[in-house]
Coordinates of C-alpha atoms in Angstrom, one line a residue:
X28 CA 0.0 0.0 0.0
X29 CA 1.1 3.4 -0.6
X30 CA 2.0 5.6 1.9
X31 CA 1.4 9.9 1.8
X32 CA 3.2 12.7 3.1
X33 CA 1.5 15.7 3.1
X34 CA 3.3 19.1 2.9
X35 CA 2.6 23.0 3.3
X36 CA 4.0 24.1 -0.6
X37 CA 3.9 27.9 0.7
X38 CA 4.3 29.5 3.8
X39 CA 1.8 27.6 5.9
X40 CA -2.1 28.0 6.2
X41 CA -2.6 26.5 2.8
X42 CA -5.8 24.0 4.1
X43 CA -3.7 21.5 5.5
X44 CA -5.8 20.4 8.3
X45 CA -9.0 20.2 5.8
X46 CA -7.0 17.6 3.3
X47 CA -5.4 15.8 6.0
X48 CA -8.7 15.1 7.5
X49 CA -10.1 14.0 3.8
X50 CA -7.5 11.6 3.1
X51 CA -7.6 10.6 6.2
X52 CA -10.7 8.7 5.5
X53 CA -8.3 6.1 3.5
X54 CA -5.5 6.1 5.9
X55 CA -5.2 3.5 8.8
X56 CA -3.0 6.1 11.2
X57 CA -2.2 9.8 11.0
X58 CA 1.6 10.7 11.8
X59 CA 2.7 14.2 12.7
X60 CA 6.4 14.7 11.9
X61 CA 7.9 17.9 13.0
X62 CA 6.8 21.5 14.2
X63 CA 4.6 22.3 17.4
X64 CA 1.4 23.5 18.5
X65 CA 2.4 26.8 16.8
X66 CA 1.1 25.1 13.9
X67 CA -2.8 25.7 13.4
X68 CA -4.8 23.2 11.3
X69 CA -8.7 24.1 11.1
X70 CA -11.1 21.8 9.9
X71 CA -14.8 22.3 9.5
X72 CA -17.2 18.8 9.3
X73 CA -21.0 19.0 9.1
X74 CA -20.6 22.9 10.3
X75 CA -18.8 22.3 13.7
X76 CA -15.3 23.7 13.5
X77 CA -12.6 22.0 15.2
X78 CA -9.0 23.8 15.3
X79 CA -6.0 21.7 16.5
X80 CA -2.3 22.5 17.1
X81 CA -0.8 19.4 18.0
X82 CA -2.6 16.9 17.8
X83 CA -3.0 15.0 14.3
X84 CA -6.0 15.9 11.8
X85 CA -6.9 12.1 12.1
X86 CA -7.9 12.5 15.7
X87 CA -11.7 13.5 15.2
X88 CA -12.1 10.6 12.6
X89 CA -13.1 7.4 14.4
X90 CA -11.0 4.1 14.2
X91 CA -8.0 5.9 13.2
X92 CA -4.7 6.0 14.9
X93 CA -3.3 9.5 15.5
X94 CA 0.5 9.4 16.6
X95 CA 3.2 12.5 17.7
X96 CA 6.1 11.6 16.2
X97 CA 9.5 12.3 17.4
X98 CA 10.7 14.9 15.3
X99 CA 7.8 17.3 16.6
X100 CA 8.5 19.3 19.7
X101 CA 5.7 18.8 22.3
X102 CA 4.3 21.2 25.0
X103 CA 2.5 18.5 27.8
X104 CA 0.2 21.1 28.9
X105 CA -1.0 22.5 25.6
X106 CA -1.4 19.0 24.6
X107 CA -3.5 18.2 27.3
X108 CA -5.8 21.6 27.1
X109 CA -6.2 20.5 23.1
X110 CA -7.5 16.8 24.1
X111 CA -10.0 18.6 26.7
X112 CA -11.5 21.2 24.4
X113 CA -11.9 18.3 21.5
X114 CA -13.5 16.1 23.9
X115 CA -15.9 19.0 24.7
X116 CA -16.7 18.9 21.6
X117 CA -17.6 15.0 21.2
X118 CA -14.2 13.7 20.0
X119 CA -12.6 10.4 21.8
X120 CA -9.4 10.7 22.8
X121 CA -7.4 8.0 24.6
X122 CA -4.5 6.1 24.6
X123 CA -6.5 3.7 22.3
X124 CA -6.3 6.0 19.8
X125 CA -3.5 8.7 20.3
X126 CA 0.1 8.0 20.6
X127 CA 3.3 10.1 21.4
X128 CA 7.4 8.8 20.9
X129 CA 9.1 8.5 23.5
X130 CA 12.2 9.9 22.1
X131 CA 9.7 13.2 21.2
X132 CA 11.3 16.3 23.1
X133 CA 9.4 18.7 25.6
X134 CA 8.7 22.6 25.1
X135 CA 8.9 23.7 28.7
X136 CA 7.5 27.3 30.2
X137 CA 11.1 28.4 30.0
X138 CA 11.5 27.9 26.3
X139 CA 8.5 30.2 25.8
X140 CA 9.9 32.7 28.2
X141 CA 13.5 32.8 26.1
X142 CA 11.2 33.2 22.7
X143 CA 9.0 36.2 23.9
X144 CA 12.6 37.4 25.8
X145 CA 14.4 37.0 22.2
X146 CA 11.9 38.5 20.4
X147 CA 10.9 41.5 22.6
X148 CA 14.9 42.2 22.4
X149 CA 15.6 42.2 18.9
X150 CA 13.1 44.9 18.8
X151 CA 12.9 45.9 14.4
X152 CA 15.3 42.6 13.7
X153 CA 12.5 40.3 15.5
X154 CA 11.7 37.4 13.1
X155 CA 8.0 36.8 13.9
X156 CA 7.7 33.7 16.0
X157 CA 4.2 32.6 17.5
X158 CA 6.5 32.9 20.9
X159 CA 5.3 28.9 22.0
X160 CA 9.0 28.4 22.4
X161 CA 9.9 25.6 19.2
X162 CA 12.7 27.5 18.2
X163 CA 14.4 27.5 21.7
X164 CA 13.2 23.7 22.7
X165 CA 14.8 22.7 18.9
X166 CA 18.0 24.4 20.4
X167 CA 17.9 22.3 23.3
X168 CA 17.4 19.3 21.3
X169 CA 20.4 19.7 18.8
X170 CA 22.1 21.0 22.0
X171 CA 22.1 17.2 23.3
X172 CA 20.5 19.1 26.4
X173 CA 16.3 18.7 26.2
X174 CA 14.2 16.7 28.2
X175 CA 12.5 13.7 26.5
X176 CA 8.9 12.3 27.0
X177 CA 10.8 8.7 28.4
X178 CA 12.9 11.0 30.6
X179 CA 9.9 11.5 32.4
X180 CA 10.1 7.8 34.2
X181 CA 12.8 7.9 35.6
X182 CA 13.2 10.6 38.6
X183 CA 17.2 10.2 38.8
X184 CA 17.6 10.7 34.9
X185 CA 15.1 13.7 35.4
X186 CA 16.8 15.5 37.8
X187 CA 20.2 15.1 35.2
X188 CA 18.7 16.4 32.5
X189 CA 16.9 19.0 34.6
X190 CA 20.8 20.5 35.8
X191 CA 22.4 20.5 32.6
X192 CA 18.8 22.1 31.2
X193 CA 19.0 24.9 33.6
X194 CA 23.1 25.2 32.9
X195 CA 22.0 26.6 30.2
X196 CA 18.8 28.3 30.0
X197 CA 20.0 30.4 33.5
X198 CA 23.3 31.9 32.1
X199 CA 20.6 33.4 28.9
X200 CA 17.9 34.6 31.4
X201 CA 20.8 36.6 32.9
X202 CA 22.0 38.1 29.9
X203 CA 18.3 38.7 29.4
X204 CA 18.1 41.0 32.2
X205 CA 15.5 37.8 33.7
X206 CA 15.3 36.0 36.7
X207 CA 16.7 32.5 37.2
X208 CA 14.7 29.2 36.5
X209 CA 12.6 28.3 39.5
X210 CA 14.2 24.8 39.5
X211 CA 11.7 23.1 42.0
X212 CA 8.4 25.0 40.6
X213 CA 9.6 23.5 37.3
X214 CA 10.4 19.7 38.6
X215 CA 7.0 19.5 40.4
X216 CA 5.1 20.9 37.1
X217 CA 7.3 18.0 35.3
X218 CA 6.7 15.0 38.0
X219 CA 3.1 16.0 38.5
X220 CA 2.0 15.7 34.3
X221 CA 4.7 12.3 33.9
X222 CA 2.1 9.8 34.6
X223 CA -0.5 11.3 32.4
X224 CA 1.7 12.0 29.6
X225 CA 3.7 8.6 30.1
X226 CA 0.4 6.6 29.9
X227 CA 0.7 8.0 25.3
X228 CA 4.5 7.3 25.4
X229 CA 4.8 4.5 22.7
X230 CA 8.0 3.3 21.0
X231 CA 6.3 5.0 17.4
X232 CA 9.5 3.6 15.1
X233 CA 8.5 0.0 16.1
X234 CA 4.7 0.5 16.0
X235 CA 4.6 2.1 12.4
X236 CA 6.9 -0.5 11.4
X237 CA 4.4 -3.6 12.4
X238 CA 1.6 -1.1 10.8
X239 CA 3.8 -0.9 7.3
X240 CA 4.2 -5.0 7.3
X241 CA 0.6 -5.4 7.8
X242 CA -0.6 -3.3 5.0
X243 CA -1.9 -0.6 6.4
X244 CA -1.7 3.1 5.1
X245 CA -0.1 5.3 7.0
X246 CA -0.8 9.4 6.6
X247 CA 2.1 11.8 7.5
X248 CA 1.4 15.3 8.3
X249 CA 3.3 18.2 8.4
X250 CA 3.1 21.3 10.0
X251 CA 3.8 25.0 8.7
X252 CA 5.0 25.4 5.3
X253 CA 8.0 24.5 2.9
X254 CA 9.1 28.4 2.7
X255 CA 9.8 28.2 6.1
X256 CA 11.7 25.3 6.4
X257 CA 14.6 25.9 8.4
X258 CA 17.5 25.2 5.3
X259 CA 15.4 26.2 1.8
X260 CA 12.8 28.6 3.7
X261 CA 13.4 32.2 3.4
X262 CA 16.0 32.5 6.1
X263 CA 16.1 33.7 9.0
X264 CA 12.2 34.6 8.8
X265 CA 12.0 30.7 8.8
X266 CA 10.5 27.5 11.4
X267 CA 13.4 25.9 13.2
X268 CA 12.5 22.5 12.0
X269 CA 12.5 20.8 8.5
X270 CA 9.1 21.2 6.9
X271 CA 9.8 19.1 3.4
X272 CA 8.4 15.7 2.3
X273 CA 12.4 14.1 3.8
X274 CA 11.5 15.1 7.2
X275 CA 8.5 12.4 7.4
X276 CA 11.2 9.1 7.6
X277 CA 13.3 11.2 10.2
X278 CA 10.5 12.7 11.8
X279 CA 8.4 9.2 12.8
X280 CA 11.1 6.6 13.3
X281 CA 10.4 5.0 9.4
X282 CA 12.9 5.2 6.5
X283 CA 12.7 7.1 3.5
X284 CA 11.4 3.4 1.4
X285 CA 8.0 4.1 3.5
X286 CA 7.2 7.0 1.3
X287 CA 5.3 6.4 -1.3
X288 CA 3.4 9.6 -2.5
X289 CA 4.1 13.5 -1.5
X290 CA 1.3 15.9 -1.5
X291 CA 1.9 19.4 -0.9
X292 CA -0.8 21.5 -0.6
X293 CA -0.9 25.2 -2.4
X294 CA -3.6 27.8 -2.1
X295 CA -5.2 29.2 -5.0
X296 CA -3.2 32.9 -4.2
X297 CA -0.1 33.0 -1.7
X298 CA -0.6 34.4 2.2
X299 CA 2.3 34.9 5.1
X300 CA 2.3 35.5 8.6
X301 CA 4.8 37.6 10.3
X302 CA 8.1 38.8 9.2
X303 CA 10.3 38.5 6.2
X304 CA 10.2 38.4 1.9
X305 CA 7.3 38.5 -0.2
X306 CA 7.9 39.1 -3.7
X307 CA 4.0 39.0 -4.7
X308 CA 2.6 41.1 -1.8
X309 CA -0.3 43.2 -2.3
X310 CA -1.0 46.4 -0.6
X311 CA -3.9 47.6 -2.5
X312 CA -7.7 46.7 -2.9
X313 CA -6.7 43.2 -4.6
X314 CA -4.9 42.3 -1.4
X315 CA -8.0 43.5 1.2
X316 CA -10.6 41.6 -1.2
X317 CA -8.1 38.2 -0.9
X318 CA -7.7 38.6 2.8
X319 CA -11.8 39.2 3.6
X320 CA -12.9 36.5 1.6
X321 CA -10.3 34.1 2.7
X322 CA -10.8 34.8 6.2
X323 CA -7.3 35.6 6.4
X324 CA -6.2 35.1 10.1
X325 CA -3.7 32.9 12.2
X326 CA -5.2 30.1 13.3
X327 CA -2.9 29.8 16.5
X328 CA -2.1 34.1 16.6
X329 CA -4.9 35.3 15.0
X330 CA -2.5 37.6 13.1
X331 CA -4.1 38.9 10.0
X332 CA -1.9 37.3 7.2
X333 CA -0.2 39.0 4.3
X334 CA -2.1 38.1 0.9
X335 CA -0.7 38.3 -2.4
X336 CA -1.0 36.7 -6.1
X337 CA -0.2 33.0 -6.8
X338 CA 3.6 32.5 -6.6
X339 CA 4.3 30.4 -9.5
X340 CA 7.8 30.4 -9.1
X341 CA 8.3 29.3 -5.2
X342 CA 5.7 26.7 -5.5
X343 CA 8.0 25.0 -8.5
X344 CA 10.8 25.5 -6.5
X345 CA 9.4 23.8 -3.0
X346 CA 7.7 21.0 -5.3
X347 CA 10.9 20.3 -6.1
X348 CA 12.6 20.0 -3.8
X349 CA 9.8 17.7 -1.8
X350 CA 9.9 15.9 -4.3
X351 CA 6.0 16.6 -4.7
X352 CA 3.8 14.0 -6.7
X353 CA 0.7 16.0 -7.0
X354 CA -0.9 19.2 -5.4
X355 CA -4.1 19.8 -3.5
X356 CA -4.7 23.2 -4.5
X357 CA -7.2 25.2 -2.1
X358 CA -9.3 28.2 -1.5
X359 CA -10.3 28.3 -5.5
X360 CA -13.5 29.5 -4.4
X361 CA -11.7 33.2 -2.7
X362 CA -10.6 34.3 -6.4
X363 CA -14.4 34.1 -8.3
X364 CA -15.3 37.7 -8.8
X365 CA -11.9 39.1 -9.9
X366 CA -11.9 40.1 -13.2
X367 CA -8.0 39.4 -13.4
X368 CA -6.0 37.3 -12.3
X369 CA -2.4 37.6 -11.5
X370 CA 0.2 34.7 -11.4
X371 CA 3.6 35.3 -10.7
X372 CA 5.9 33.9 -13.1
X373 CA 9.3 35.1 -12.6
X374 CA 11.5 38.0 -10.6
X375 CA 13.8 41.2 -11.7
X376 CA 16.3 42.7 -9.8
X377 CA 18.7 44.9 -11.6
X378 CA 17.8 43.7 -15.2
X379 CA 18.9 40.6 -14.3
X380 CA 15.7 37.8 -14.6
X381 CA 15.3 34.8 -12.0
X382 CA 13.6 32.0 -12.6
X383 CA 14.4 31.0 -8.6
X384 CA 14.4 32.8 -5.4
X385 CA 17.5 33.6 -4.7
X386 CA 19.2 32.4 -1.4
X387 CA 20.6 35.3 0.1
X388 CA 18.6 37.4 1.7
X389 CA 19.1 40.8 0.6
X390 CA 18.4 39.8 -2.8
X391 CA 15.2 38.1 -1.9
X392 CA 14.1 41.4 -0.2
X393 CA 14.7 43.3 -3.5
X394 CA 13.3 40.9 -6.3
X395 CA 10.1 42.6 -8.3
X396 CA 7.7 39.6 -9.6
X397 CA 7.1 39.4 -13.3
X398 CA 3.4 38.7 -14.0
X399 CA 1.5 37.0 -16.0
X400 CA -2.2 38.1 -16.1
X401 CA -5.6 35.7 -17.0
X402 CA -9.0 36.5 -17.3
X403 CA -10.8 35.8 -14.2
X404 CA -14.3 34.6 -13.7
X405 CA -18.0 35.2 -12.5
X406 CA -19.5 32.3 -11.2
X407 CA -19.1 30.8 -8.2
X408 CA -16.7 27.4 -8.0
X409 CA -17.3 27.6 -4.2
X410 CA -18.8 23.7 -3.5
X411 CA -18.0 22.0 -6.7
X412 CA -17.3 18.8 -6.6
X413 CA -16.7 18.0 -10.1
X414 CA -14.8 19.8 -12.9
X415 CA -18.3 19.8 -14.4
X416 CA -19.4 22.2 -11.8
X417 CA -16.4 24.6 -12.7
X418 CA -16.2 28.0 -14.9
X419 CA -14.2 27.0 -17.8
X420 CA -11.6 30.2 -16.8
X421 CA -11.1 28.5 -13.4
X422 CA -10.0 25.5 -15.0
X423 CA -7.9 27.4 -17.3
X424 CA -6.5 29.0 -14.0
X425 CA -6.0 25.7 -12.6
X426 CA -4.2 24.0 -16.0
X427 CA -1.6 26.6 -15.9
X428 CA -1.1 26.2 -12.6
X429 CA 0.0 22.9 -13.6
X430 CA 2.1 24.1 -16.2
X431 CA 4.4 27.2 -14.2
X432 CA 5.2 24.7 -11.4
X433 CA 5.7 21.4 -12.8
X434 CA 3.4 19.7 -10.9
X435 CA -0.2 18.3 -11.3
X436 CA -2.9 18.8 -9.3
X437 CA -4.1 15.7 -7.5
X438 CA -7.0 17.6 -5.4
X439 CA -9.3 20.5 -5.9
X440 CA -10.9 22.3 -2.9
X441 CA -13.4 24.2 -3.1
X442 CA -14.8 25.3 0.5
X443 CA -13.7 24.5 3.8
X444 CA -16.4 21.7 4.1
X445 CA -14.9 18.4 3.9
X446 CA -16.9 16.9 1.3
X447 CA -16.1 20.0 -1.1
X448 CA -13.7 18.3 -2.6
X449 CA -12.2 17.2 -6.2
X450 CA -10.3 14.4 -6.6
X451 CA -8.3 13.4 -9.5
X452 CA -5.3 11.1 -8.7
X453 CA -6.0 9.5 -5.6
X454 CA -2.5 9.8 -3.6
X455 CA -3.4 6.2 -1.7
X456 CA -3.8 4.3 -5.0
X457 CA -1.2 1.4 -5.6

């Protein structure tokens, strides 16, 4: 059976969580990979809308297994306030059907006070973070100094990892001008979540595997998006973990052979959150219309998101190097009413042409997009679920989509409703 990763193309909040959930359906478990709950997937089934950070899209489908895979960073208590507020809304959660790694590291209350303390320093130079604290607990992880889930069992191990921790992290509150870790207020918030936390702690590389021989499909999901991967994203404005298709083996315990299909998913127009380059940004009317009818706000911040015309060069170049299969291109529906259409096609800077972004960053602040400009179209594509159902421009729009990045599009969405859906290659087929 085939196995799918799915992938951000863009810079996050392309729909993930919606066709996650849809191809869920055909998938036995739901892996998440890498990132943390500053990732914000929103789904919407039968009109209830259900907005998750951590935990995998699978979760609110029955039957399915939903697992936290190693390579994601994991704040307990945020984890645990998610599971409450889904189970307030009717959605089982147990250790029957949600797992975590053992080897997956912890975001602690003092990673998210050295991300606000970073931030709230670097004053214009600030890169944007949600301020959760992944960038500083994926510091601590390469640093060979975090705390795992598993070192939660063991109280002599804890209090080990606990010194060297605080070796660290006190010596930077200093220089911050903040006070030193509360060492037991922090060991007592550790000891007192273990047992709970502990009770999801599964070896996940050994699990998946037994899954794989038996047949089953497996679903990987990824947070964010492929621009802000942390070595082809537009650096430094970037996620400190690896958001491409690679990241799924690494990220989950399985090796690269387990992959079978890579879908990234691309909105119909290109958004950002937060700091750093946008060559297709718009500031004018065009820009307002995309953001109001896109509903264009953070799922996690609630930051209003930057809007902008389809970036036809960035999506080839994040396809690639996912080594993307098909796309599930969303949010059709936002661009009916325009009466053009913009797709951005290329860059100048200096009279020189790119058909790339460049790497360095003061040449990807200064690139101009080249555009190429279709008519638009009238009618409404919002719930099709057929081509049938679609204006012939919009299809047009969609077949050169194809063409600028290389790619062809597997899936069609047209709402946020699950069922809104059109599929044409379907990712879990042999």
């Amino acid at each position: 059976m085939a196995n799918v990763v799915v992938v951000g193309a863009q810079w996050g909040d392309e729909g993930k969580g919606k066709i996650v959930d849809w191809l869920s359906e055909r998938a036995d478990v739901i892996a998440r990979f890498q990132g943390g709950h500053n990732a914000g997937h929103t789904l919407v089934i039968n009109g209830t809308v259900f907005k998750l950070s951590l935990l995998p899209s699978g979760i609110v489908r029955p039957g399915k297994l939903a697992v936290i895979g190693n390579g994601v960073v994991l704040d307990p208590w945020s984890l645990f306030a998610e599971i409450e507020k889904l189970q307030a809304q009717g959605v089982e959660i147990s250790t029957e059907n949600l797992m975590i790694a053992e080897n997956t590291p912890l975001i602690l209350p003092l990673h998210q006070d050295l991300d606000q303390l970073r931030e709230a320093a670097a004053g214009k130079a600030k890169i944007g973070t949600t301020g959760r604290g992944i960038g500083p607990a994926y510091e601590d992880k390469v640093g060979r100094r975090t705390i795992r889930v598993a070192d939660l069992g063991d109280d002599e191990t804890l209090e080990s990892r606990i010194d060297r921790l605080l070796a660290h992290h006190d010596a930077l509150r200093i220089g911050l001008g903040a006070a030193p870790i509360d060492r037991a207020e922090l060991t007592a918030k550790l000891k007192e979540i273990a047992p709970k936390l502990l009770s999801f702690a599964q070896p996940v590389w050994k699990v998946l595997g037994e899954v794989r021989r038996a047949g089953k499909r497996i679903l990987f999901e990824g947070a964010q998006g492929s621009l802000l991967d942390i070595d082809f994203g537009t650096y430094p404005y970037v996620t400190s973990s690896t958001t491409m298709s690679g990241m799924a083996a690494t990220g989950t315990g399985m090796g690269p052979s387990a992959i079978g299909f890579v879908m990234g998913i691309v909105k119909a127009y290109t958004t950002r959150v937060g700091e750093g380059p946008f060559p297709s940004e718009l500031f004018d009317a065009d820009g307002v219309r995309l953001g109001e009818r896109g509903h264009e706000f953070g799922t996690v911040t609630g930051r209003k998101r930057r809007c902008g015309w389809f970036d036809a060069v960035l999506v080839r170049q994040t396809c690639q190097i996912s080594g993307v299969n098909g796309i599930a291109l969303t949010k059709l529906d936002v661009l009916d009413g325009f009466e053009t259409l913009k797709i951005c096609v290329g860059y100048e800077l200096d009279g020189v042409h790119y058909d790339y972004l460049p790497t360095a960053a003061v040449l990807q602040a200064r690139v101009k997009p080249i555009y190429e400009e279709m008519d638009g179209w009238q009618e409404s594509t919002a719930g099709a679920r057929s081509w049938a159902e679609l204006p012939a421009a919009a299809i047009k729009y969609v077949r050169r989509v194809e063409e600028l990045i290389h790619c062809p599009v597997a899936m069609l969405s047209t709402s946020p409703e699950r069922d809104d859906t059109i599929l044409v290659t379907d990712p879990f087929a042999d």
